[in-house]
Short mmCIF file of C-alpha atoms in Angstrom, two decimals:
data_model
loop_
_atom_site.label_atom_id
_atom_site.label_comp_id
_atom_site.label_asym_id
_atom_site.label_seq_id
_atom_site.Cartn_x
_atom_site.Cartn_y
_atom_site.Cartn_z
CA UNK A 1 0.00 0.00 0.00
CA UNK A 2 1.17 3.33 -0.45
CA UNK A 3 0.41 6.74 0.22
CA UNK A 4 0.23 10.06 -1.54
CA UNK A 5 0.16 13.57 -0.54
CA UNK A 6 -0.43 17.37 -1.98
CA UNK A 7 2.77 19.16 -2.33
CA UNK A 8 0.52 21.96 -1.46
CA UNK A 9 0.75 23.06 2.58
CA UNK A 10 -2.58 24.05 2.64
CA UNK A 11 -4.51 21.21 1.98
CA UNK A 12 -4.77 18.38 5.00
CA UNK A 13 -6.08 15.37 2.62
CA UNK A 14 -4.59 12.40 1.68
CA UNK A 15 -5.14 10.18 -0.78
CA UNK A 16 -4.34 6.41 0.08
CA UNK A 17 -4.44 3.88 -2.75
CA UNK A 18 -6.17 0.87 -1.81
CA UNK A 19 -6.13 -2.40 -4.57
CA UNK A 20 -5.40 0.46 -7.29
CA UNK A 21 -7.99 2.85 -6.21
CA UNK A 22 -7.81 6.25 -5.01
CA UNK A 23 -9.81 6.63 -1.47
CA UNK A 24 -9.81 9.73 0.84
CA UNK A 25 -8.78 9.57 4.46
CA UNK A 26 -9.09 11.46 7.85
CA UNK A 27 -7.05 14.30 7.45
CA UNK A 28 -4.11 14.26 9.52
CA UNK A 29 -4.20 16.50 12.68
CA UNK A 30 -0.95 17.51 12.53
CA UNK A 31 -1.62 18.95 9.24
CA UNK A 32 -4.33 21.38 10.56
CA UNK A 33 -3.72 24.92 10.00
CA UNK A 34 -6.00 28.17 11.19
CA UNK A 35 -7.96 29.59 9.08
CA UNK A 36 -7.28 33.23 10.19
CA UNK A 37 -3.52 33.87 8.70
CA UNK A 38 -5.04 32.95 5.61
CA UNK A 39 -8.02 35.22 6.27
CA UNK A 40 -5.68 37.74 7.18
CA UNK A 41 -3.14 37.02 3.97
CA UNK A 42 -6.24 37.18 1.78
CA UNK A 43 -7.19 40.45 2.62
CA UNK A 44 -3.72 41.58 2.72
CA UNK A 45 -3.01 40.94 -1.06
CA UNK A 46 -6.58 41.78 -1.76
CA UNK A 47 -7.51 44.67 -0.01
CA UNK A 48 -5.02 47.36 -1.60
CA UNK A 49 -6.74 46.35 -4.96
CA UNK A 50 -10.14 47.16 -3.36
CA UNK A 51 -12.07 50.56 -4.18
CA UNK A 52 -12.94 53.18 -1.66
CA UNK A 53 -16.81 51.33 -0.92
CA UNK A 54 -15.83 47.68 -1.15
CA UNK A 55 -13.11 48.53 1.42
CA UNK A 56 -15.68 50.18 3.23
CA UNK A 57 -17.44 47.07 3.72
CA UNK A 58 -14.41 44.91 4.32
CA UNK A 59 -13.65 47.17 6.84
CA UNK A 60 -17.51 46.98 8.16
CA UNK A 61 -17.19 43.33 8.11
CA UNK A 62 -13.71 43.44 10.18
CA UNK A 63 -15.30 45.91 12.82
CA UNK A 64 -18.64 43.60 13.45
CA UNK A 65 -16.96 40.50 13.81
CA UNK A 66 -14.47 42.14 16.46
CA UNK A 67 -17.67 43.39 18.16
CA UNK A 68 -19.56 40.22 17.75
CA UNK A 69 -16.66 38.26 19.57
CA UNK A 70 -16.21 41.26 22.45
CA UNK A 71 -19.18 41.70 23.23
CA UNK A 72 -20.97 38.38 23.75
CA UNK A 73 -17.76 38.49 26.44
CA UNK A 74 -18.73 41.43 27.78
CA UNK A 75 -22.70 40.54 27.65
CA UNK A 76 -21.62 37.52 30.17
CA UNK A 77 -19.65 39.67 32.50
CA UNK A 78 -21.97 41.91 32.91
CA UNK A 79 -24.82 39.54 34.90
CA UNK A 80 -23.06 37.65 37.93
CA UNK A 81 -25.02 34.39 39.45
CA UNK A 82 -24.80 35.25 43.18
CA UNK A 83 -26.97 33.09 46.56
CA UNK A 84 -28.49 34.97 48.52
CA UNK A 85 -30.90 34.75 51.29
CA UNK A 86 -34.86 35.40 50.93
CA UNK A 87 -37.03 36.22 54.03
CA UNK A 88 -40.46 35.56 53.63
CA UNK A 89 -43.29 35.17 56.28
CA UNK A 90 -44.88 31.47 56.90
CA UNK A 91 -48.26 31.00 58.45
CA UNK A 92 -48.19 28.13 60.98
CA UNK A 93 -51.59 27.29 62.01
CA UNK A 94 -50.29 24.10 63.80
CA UNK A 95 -51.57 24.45 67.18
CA UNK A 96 -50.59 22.69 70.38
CA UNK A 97 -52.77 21.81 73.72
CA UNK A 98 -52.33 24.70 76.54
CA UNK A 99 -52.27 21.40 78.81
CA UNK A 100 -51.50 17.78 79.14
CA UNK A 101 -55.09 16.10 79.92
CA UNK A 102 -55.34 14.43 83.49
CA UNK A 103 -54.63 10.31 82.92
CA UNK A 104 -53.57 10.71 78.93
CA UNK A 105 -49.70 9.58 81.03
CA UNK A 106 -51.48 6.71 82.95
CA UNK A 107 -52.82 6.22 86.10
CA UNK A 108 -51.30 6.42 90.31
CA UNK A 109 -50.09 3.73 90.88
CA UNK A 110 -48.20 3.82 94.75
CA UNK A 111 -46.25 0.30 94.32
CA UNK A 112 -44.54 1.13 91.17
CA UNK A 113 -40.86 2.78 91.17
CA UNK A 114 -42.18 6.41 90.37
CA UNK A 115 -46.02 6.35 91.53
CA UNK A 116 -47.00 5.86 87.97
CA UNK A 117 -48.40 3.24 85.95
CA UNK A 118 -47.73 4.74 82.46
CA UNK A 119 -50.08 4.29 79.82
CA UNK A 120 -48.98 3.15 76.59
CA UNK A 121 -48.82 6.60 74.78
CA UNK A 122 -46.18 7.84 77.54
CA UNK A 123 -44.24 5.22 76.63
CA UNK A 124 -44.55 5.10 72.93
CA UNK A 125 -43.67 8.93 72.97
CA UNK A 126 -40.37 8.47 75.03
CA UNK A 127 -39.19 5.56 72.79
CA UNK A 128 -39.37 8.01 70.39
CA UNK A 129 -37.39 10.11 72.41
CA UNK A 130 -34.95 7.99 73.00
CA UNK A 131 -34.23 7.01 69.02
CA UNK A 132 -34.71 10.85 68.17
CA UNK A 133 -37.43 10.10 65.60
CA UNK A 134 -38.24 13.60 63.23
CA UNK A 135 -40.78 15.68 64.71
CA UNK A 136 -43.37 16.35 61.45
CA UNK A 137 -45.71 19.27 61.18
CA UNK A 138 -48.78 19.54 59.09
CA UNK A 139 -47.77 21.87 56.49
CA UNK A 140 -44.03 22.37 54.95
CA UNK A 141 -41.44 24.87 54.89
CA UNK A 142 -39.71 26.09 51.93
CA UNK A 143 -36.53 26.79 53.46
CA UNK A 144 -35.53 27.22 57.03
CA UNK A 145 -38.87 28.51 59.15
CA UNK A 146 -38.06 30.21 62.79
CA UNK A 147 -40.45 31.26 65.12
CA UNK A 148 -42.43 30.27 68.68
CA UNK A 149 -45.55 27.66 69.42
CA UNK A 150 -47.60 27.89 72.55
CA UNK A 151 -48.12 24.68 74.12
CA UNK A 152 -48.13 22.56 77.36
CA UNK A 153 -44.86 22.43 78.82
CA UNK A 154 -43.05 23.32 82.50
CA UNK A 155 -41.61 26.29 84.43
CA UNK A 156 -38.45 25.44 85.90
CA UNK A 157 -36.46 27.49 88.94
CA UNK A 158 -33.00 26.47 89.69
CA UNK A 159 -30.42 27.27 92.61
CA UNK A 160 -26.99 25.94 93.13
CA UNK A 161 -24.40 25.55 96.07
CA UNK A 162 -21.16 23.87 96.75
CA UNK A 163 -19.46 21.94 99.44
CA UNK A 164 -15.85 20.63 99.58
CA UNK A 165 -14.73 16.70 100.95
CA UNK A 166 -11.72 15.32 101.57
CA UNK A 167 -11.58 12.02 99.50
CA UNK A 168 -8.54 10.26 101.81
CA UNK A 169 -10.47 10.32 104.93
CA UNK A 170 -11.91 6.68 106.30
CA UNK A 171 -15.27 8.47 106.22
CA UNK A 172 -15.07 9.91 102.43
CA UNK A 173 -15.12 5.84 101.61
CA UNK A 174 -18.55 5.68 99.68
CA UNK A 175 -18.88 9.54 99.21
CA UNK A 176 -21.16 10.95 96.27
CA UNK A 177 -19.17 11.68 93.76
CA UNK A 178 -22.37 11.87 90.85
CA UNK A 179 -25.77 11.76 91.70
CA UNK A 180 -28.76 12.73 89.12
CA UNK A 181 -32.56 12.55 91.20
CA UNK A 182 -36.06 13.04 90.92
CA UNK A 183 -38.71 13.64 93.35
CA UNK A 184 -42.64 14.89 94.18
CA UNK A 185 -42.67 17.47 96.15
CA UNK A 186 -45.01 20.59 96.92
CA UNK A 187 -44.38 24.34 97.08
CA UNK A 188 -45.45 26.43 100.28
CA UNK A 189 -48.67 27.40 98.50
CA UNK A 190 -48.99 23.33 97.88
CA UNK A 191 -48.75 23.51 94.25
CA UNK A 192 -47.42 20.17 93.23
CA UNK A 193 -43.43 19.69 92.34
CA UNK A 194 -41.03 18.01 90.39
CA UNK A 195 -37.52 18.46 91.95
CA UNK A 196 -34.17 17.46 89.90
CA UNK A 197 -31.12 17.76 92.73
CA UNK A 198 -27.61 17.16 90.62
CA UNK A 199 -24.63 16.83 92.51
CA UNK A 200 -21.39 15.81 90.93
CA UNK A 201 -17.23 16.49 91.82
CA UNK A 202 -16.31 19.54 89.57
CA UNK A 203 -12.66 19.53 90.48
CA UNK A 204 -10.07 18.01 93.24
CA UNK A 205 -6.34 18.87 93.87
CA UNK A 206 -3.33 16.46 94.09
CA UNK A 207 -4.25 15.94 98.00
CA UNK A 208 -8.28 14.55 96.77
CA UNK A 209 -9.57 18.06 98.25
CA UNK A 210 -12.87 17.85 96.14
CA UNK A 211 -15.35 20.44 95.35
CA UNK A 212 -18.82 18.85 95.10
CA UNK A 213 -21.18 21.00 93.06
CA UNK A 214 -25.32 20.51 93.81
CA UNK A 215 -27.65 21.72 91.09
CA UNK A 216 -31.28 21.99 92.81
CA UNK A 217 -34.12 22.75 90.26
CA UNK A 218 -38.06 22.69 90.68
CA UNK A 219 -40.54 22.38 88.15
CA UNK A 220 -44.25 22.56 87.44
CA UNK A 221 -46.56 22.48 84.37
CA UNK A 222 -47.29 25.48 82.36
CA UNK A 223 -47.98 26.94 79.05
CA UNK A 224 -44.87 27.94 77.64
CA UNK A 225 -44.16 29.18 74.09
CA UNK A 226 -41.65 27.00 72.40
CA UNK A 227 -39.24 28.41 70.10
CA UNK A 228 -39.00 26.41 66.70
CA UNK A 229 -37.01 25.29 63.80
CA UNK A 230 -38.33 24.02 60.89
CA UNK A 231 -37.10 22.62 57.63
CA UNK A 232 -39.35 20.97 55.12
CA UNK A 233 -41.66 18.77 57.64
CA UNK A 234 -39.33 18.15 60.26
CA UNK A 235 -39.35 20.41 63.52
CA UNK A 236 -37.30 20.57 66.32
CA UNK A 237 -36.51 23.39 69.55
CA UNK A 238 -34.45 25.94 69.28
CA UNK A 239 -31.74 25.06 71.86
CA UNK A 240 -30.36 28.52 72.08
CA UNK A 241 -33.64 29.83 74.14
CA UNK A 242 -35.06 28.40 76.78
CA UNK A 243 -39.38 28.26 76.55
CA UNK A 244 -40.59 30.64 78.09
CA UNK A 245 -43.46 30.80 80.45
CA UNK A 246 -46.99 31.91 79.49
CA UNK A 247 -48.88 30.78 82.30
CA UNK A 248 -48.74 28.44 85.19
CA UNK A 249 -50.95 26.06 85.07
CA UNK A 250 -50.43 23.57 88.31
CA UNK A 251 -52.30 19.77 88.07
CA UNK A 252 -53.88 18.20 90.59
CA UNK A 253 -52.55 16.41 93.06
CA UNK A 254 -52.06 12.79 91.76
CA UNK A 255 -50.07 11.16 93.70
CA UNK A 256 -52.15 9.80 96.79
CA UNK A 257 -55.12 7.66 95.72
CA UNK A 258 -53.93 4.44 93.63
CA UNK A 259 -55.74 5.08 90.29
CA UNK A 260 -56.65 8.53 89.96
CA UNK A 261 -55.58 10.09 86.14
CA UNK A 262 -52.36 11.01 86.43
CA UNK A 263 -50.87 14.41 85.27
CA UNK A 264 -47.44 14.92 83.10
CA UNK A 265 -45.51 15.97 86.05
CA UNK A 266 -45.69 12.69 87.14
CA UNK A 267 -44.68 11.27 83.75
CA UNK A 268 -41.55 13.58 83.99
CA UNK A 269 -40.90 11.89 86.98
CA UNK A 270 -41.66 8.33 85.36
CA UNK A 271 -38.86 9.42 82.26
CA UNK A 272 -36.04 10.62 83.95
CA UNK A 273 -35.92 7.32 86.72
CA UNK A 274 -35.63 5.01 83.38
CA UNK A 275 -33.73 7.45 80.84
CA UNK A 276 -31.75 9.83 83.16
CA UNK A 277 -31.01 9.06 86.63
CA UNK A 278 -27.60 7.98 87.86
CA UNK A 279 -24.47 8.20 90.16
CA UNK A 280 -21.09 7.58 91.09
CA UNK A 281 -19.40 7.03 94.49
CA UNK A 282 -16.18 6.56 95.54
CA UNK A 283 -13.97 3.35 96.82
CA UNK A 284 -10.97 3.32 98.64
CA UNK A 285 -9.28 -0.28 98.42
CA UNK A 286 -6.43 -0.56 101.12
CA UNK A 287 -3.53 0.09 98.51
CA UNK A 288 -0.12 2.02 99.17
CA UNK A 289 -0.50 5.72 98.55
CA UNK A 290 -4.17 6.30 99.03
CA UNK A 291 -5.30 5.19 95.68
CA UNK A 292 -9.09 5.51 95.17
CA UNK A 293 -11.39 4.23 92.48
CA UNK A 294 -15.22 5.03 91.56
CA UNK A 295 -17.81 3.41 90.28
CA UNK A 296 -20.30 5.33 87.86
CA UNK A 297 -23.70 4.17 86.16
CA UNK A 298 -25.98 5.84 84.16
CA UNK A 299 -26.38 7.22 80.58
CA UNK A 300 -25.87 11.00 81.83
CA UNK A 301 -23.48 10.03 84.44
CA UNK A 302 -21.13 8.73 82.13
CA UNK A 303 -21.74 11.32 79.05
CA UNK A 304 -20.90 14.60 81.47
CA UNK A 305 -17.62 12.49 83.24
CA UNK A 306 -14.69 13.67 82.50
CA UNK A 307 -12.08 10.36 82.03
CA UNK A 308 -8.22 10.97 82.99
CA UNK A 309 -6.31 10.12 80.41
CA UNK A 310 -3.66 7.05 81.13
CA UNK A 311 -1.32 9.66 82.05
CA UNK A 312 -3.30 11.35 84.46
CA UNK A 313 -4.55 8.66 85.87
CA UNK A 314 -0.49 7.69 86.40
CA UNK A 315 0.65 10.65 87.60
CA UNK A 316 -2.57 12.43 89.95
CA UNK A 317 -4.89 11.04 92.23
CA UNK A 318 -8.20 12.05 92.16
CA UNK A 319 -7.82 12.92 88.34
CA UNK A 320 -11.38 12.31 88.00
CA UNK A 321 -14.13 15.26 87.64
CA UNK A 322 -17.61 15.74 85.86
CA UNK A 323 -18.85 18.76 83.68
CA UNK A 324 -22.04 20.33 84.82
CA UNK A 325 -25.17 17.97 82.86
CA UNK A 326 -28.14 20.84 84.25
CA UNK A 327 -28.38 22.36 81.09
CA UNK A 328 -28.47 19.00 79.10
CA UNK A 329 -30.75 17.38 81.93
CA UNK A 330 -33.34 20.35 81.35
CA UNK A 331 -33.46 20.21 77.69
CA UNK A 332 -34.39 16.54 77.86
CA UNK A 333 -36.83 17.13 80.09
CA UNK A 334 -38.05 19.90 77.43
CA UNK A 335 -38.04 17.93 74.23
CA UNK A 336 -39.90 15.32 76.18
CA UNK A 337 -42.72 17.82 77.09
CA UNK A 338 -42.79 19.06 73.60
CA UNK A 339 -43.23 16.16 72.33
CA UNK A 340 -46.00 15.03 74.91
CA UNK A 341 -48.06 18.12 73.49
CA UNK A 342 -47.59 17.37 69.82
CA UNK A 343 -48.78 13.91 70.72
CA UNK A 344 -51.28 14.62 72.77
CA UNK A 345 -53.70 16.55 71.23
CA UNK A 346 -57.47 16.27 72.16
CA UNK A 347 -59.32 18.91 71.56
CA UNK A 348 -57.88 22.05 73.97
CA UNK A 349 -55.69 23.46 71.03
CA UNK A 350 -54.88 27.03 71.71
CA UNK A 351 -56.29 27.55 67.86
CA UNK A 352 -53.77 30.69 67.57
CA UNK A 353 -51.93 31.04 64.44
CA UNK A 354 -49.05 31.92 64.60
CA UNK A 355 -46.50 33.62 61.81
CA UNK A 356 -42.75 32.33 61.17
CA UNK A 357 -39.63 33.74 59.44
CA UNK A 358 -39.01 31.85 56.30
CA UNK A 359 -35.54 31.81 55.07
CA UNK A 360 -34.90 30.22 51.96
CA UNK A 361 -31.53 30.18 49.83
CA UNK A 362 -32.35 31.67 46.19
CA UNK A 363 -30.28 32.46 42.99
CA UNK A 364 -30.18 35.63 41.52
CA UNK A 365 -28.33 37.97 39.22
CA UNK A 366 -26.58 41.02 40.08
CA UNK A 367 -25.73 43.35 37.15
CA UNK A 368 -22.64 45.53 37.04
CA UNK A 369 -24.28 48.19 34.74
CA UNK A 370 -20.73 49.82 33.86
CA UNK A 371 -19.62 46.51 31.74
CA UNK A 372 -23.17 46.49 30.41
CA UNK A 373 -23.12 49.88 29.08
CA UNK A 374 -19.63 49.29 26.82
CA UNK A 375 -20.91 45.84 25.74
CA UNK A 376 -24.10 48.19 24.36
CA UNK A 377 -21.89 51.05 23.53
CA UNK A 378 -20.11 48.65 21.15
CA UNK A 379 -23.40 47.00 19.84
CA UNK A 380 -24.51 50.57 18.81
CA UNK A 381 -21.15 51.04 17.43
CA UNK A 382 -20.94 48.16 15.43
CA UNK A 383 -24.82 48.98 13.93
CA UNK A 384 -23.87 52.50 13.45
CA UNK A 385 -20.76 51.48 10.86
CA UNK A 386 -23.36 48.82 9.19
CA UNK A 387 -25.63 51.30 8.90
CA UNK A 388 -23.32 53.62 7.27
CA UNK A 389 -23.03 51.62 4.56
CA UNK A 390 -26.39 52.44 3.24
CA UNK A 391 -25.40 56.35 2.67
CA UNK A 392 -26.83 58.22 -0.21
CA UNK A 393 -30.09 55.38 -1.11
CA UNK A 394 -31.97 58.22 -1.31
CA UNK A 395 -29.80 58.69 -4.99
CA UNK A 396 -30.91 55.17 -6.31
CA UNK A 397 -32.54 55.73 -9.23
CA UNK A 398 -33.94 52.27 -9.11
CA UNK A 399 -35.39 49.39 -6.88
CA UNK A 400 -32.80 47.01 -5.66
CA UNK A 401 -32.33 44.44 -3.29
CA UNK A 402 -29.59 42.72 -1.12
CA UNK A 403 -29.15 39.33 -3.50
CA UNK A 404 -25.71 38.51 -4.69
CA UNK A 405 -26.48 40.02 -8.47
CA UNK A 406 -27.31 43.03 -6.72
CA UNK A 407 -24.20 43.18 -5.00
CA UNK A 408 -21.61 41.96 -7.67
CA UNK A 409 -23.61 44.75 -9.65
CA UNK A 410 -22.65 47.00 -6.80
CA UNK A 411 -18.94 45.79 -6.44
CA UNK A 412 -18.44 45.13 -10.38
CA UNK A 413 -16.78 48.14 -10.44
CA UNK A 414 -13.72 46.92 -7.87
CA UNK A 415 -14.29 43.21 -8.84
CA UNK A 416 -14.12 43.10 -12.53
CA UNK A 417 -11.52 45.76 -13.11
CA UNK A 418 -9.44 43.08 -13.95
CA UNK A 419 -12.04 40.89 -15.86
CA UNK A 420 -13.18 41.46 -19.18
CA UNK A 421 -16.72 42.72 -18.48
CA UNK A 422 -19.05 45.77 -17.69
CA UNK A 423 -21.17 46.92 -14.79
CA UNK A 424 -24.63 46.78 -17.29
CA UNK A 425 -24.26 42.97 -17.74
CA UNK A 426 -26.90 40.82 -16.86
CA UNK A 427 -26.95 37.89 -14.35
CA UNK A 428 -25.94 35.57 -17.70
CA UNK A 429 -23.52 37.77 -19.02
CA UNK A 430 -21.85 38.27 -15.59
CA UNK A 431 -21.37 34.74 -14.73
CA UNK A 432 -20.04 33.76 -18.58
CA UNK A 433 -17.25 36.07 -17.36
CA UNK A 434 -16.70 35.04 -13.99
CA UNK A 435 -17.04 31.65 -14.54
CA UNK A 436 -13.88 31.59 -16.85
CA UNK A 437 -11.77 32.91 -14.07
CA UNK A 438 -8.95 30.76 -12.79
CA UNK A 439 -8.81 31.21 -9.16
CA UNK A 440 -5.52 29.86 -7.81
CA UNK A 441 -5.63 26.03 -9.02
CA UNK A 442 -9.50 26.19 -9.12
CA UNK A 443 -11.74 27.47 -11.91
CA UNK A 444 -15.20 28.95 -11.29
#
């Protein structure tokens, strides 16, 4: 087989004889040339030969395809695809009970652990709790909705204190060095109570000198107005407020007879003595050096303890200390209440409806009207020299259109100069004349 090529550099085709025939193939890319030095060599060898209107329009043509190529650049400049945040208001008409209905928890119950014998819908709402299953509301958000829901929950009141043991002393063995607890109790105007007491070692030196913090908080039921996030369907608090109170609204007292309706304080104090509660206390084995262990248990006891490392635990005694759980504690207690009055609805909805922020992430386009004014300042431009072009139509003493006859007509005087042939020919005549013209290695 063998293979044959153009002496010309221009063209990019070969021929390849296959069984003695002539077949074209792919042109070879490293044959490819641009076509704008030839562009620009045509009109350099042509142009001088030009008269004054034909290089008018060459020049016309030059000047609108510089514009064409500038200013779709500038066109796309000019607009800028920015995010930005939209706030709209979002009508919530989801509306939650003022109050937790008297046995909807269960029923007193004096032999069990807490007094209560919960009913199957306590339960079912803290096992849901407890796997932090989405909270759904009735209507959607587009975008991230803020705002507040009045609903059954509790007023809380909280004091602390300190006291300071001395972990190497025979009667430190068995000292409290965690303890999370829950208990009914009444205020002086015999309002019924829940109180949380949280003690728990917040520091000790290298001689076991420990500081015991004690976190004592009361609570009792109220309408509060709960501070919400929502996205889409799902809903949960706003952690960085704390409800606050509407109303007091105190429940009966329900823990004396054995099965009288219970209220929700009493299944706050049913959640917390199978979710919460918890302690640590302190051993000391009869080893060289005073060495002292402890012995925690508990979910919340052992989330808010602060481990020694093995270095620590090498080097110090009484390395061990716990971070203050109150905060966490309460929020739990909370979310639990929450979702008791989503769940519970029957019937004493406040029926208020109330309005959220709506915040919603939207594209739009921001114009810088400087680059937009040269990309139009060079669109008039470019019209303005096409338009030129059509100067003095008004001395046309005929009809005539923009075909290519017309315009060979027009340019016959530049064009045929060198041809043998006159502006008055006809369509026939004209291409008799041009279509005898060797072009190069072509003819027409």
């Amino acid at each position: 087989m063998s293979i044959f090529e153009p002496k010309s550099s221009v063209t990019t085709t070969e021929y390849v004889q296959v069984s003695g025939k002539d077949v074209f193939s792919l042109a070879r890319p490293h044959r490819k040339t641009s076509a704008v030095p030839k562009v620009s060599m045509i009109l350099a060898l042509v142009y001088p030969r030009l008269g004054r209107d034909a290089r008018k329009v060459v020049v016309v043509l030059l000047l609108a395809t510089a514009v064409g190529l500038w200013d779709n650049t500038l066109l796309q400049r000019s607009m800028k695809p920015v995010i930005s945040e939209r706030i709209d208001n979002h009508m919530q008409d989801w509306a939650l009970p003022s109050s937790i209905k008297q046995g909807w928890v269960g029923e007193v119950d004096s032999t069990a652990p807490t007094g209560l014998f919960a009913s199957g819908d306590l339960d079912d709402v803290l096992k849901v709790w407890d796997a932090n299953i989405t909270i759904e509301a009735p209507s959607i958000c587009e975008g991230l909705c803020t705002g507040s829901l009045n609903g059954a929950g509790i007023a809380i009141n909280c004091n602390s204190s300190v006291q300071n043991i001395d972990l190497t002393l025979a009667t430190s063995n068995g000292a409290i060095l965690f303890d999370l607890t829950f208990s009914r109790t009444f205020s002086a105007d015999h309002r019924p109570l829940l109180d949380m007491q949280l003690s728990y070692m917040s520091e000790a030196d290298q001689q076991c000198r420990a500081t015991i913090a004690i976190q004592h908080c009361s609570m009792q039921l109220a309408t509060v107005a709960y501070d919400t996030i929502q996205q889409g369907y799902a809903v949960q608090l706003d952690t960085t407020r704390y409800p606050r109170v509407v109303e007091i609204t105190p429940s009966v007292s329900d823990d004396t007879i054995n099965g009288n309706p219970a209220s929700a304080l009493s299944a706050l104090n049913y959640f917390p003595h199978y979710y919460l509660e918890g302690n640590a206390t302190s051993m000391q084995p009869n080893t060289p050096g005073g060495q002292f262990a402890w012995e925690p248990y508990g979910t919340v006891c052992r989330q808010h303890a602060d481990f020694p490392t093995f270095e620590e635990a090498k080097n110090r005694f009484c390395a061990l200390r716990w971070r203050n759980a109150t905060e966490d504690v309460l929020w739990k207690m909370h979310k639990v209440m929450f979702r008791l009055a989503v769940t519970s609805a029957l019937g004493n909805e406040t029926g208020a409806v109330s309005m959220h922020t709506c915040t919603r992430s939207v594209m739009i386009y921001e114009a810088r009207y400087g680059t937009l004014w040269v990309a139009i300042g060079t669109m008039l431009l470019a019209l303005l020299a096409a338009m030129s072009l059509f100067w003095g139509f008004w001395q046309l003493d005929r009809a005539v259109s923009m075909s290519p006859v017309e315009m060979a007509r027009a340019l016959a005087g530049t064009v045929l100069s060198f041809l043998a042939g006159d502006i008055r020919m006809d369509f026939e005549e004209l291409l008799e004349v041009v279509g005898h013209k060797n072009v190069g290695q072509m003819s027409i």
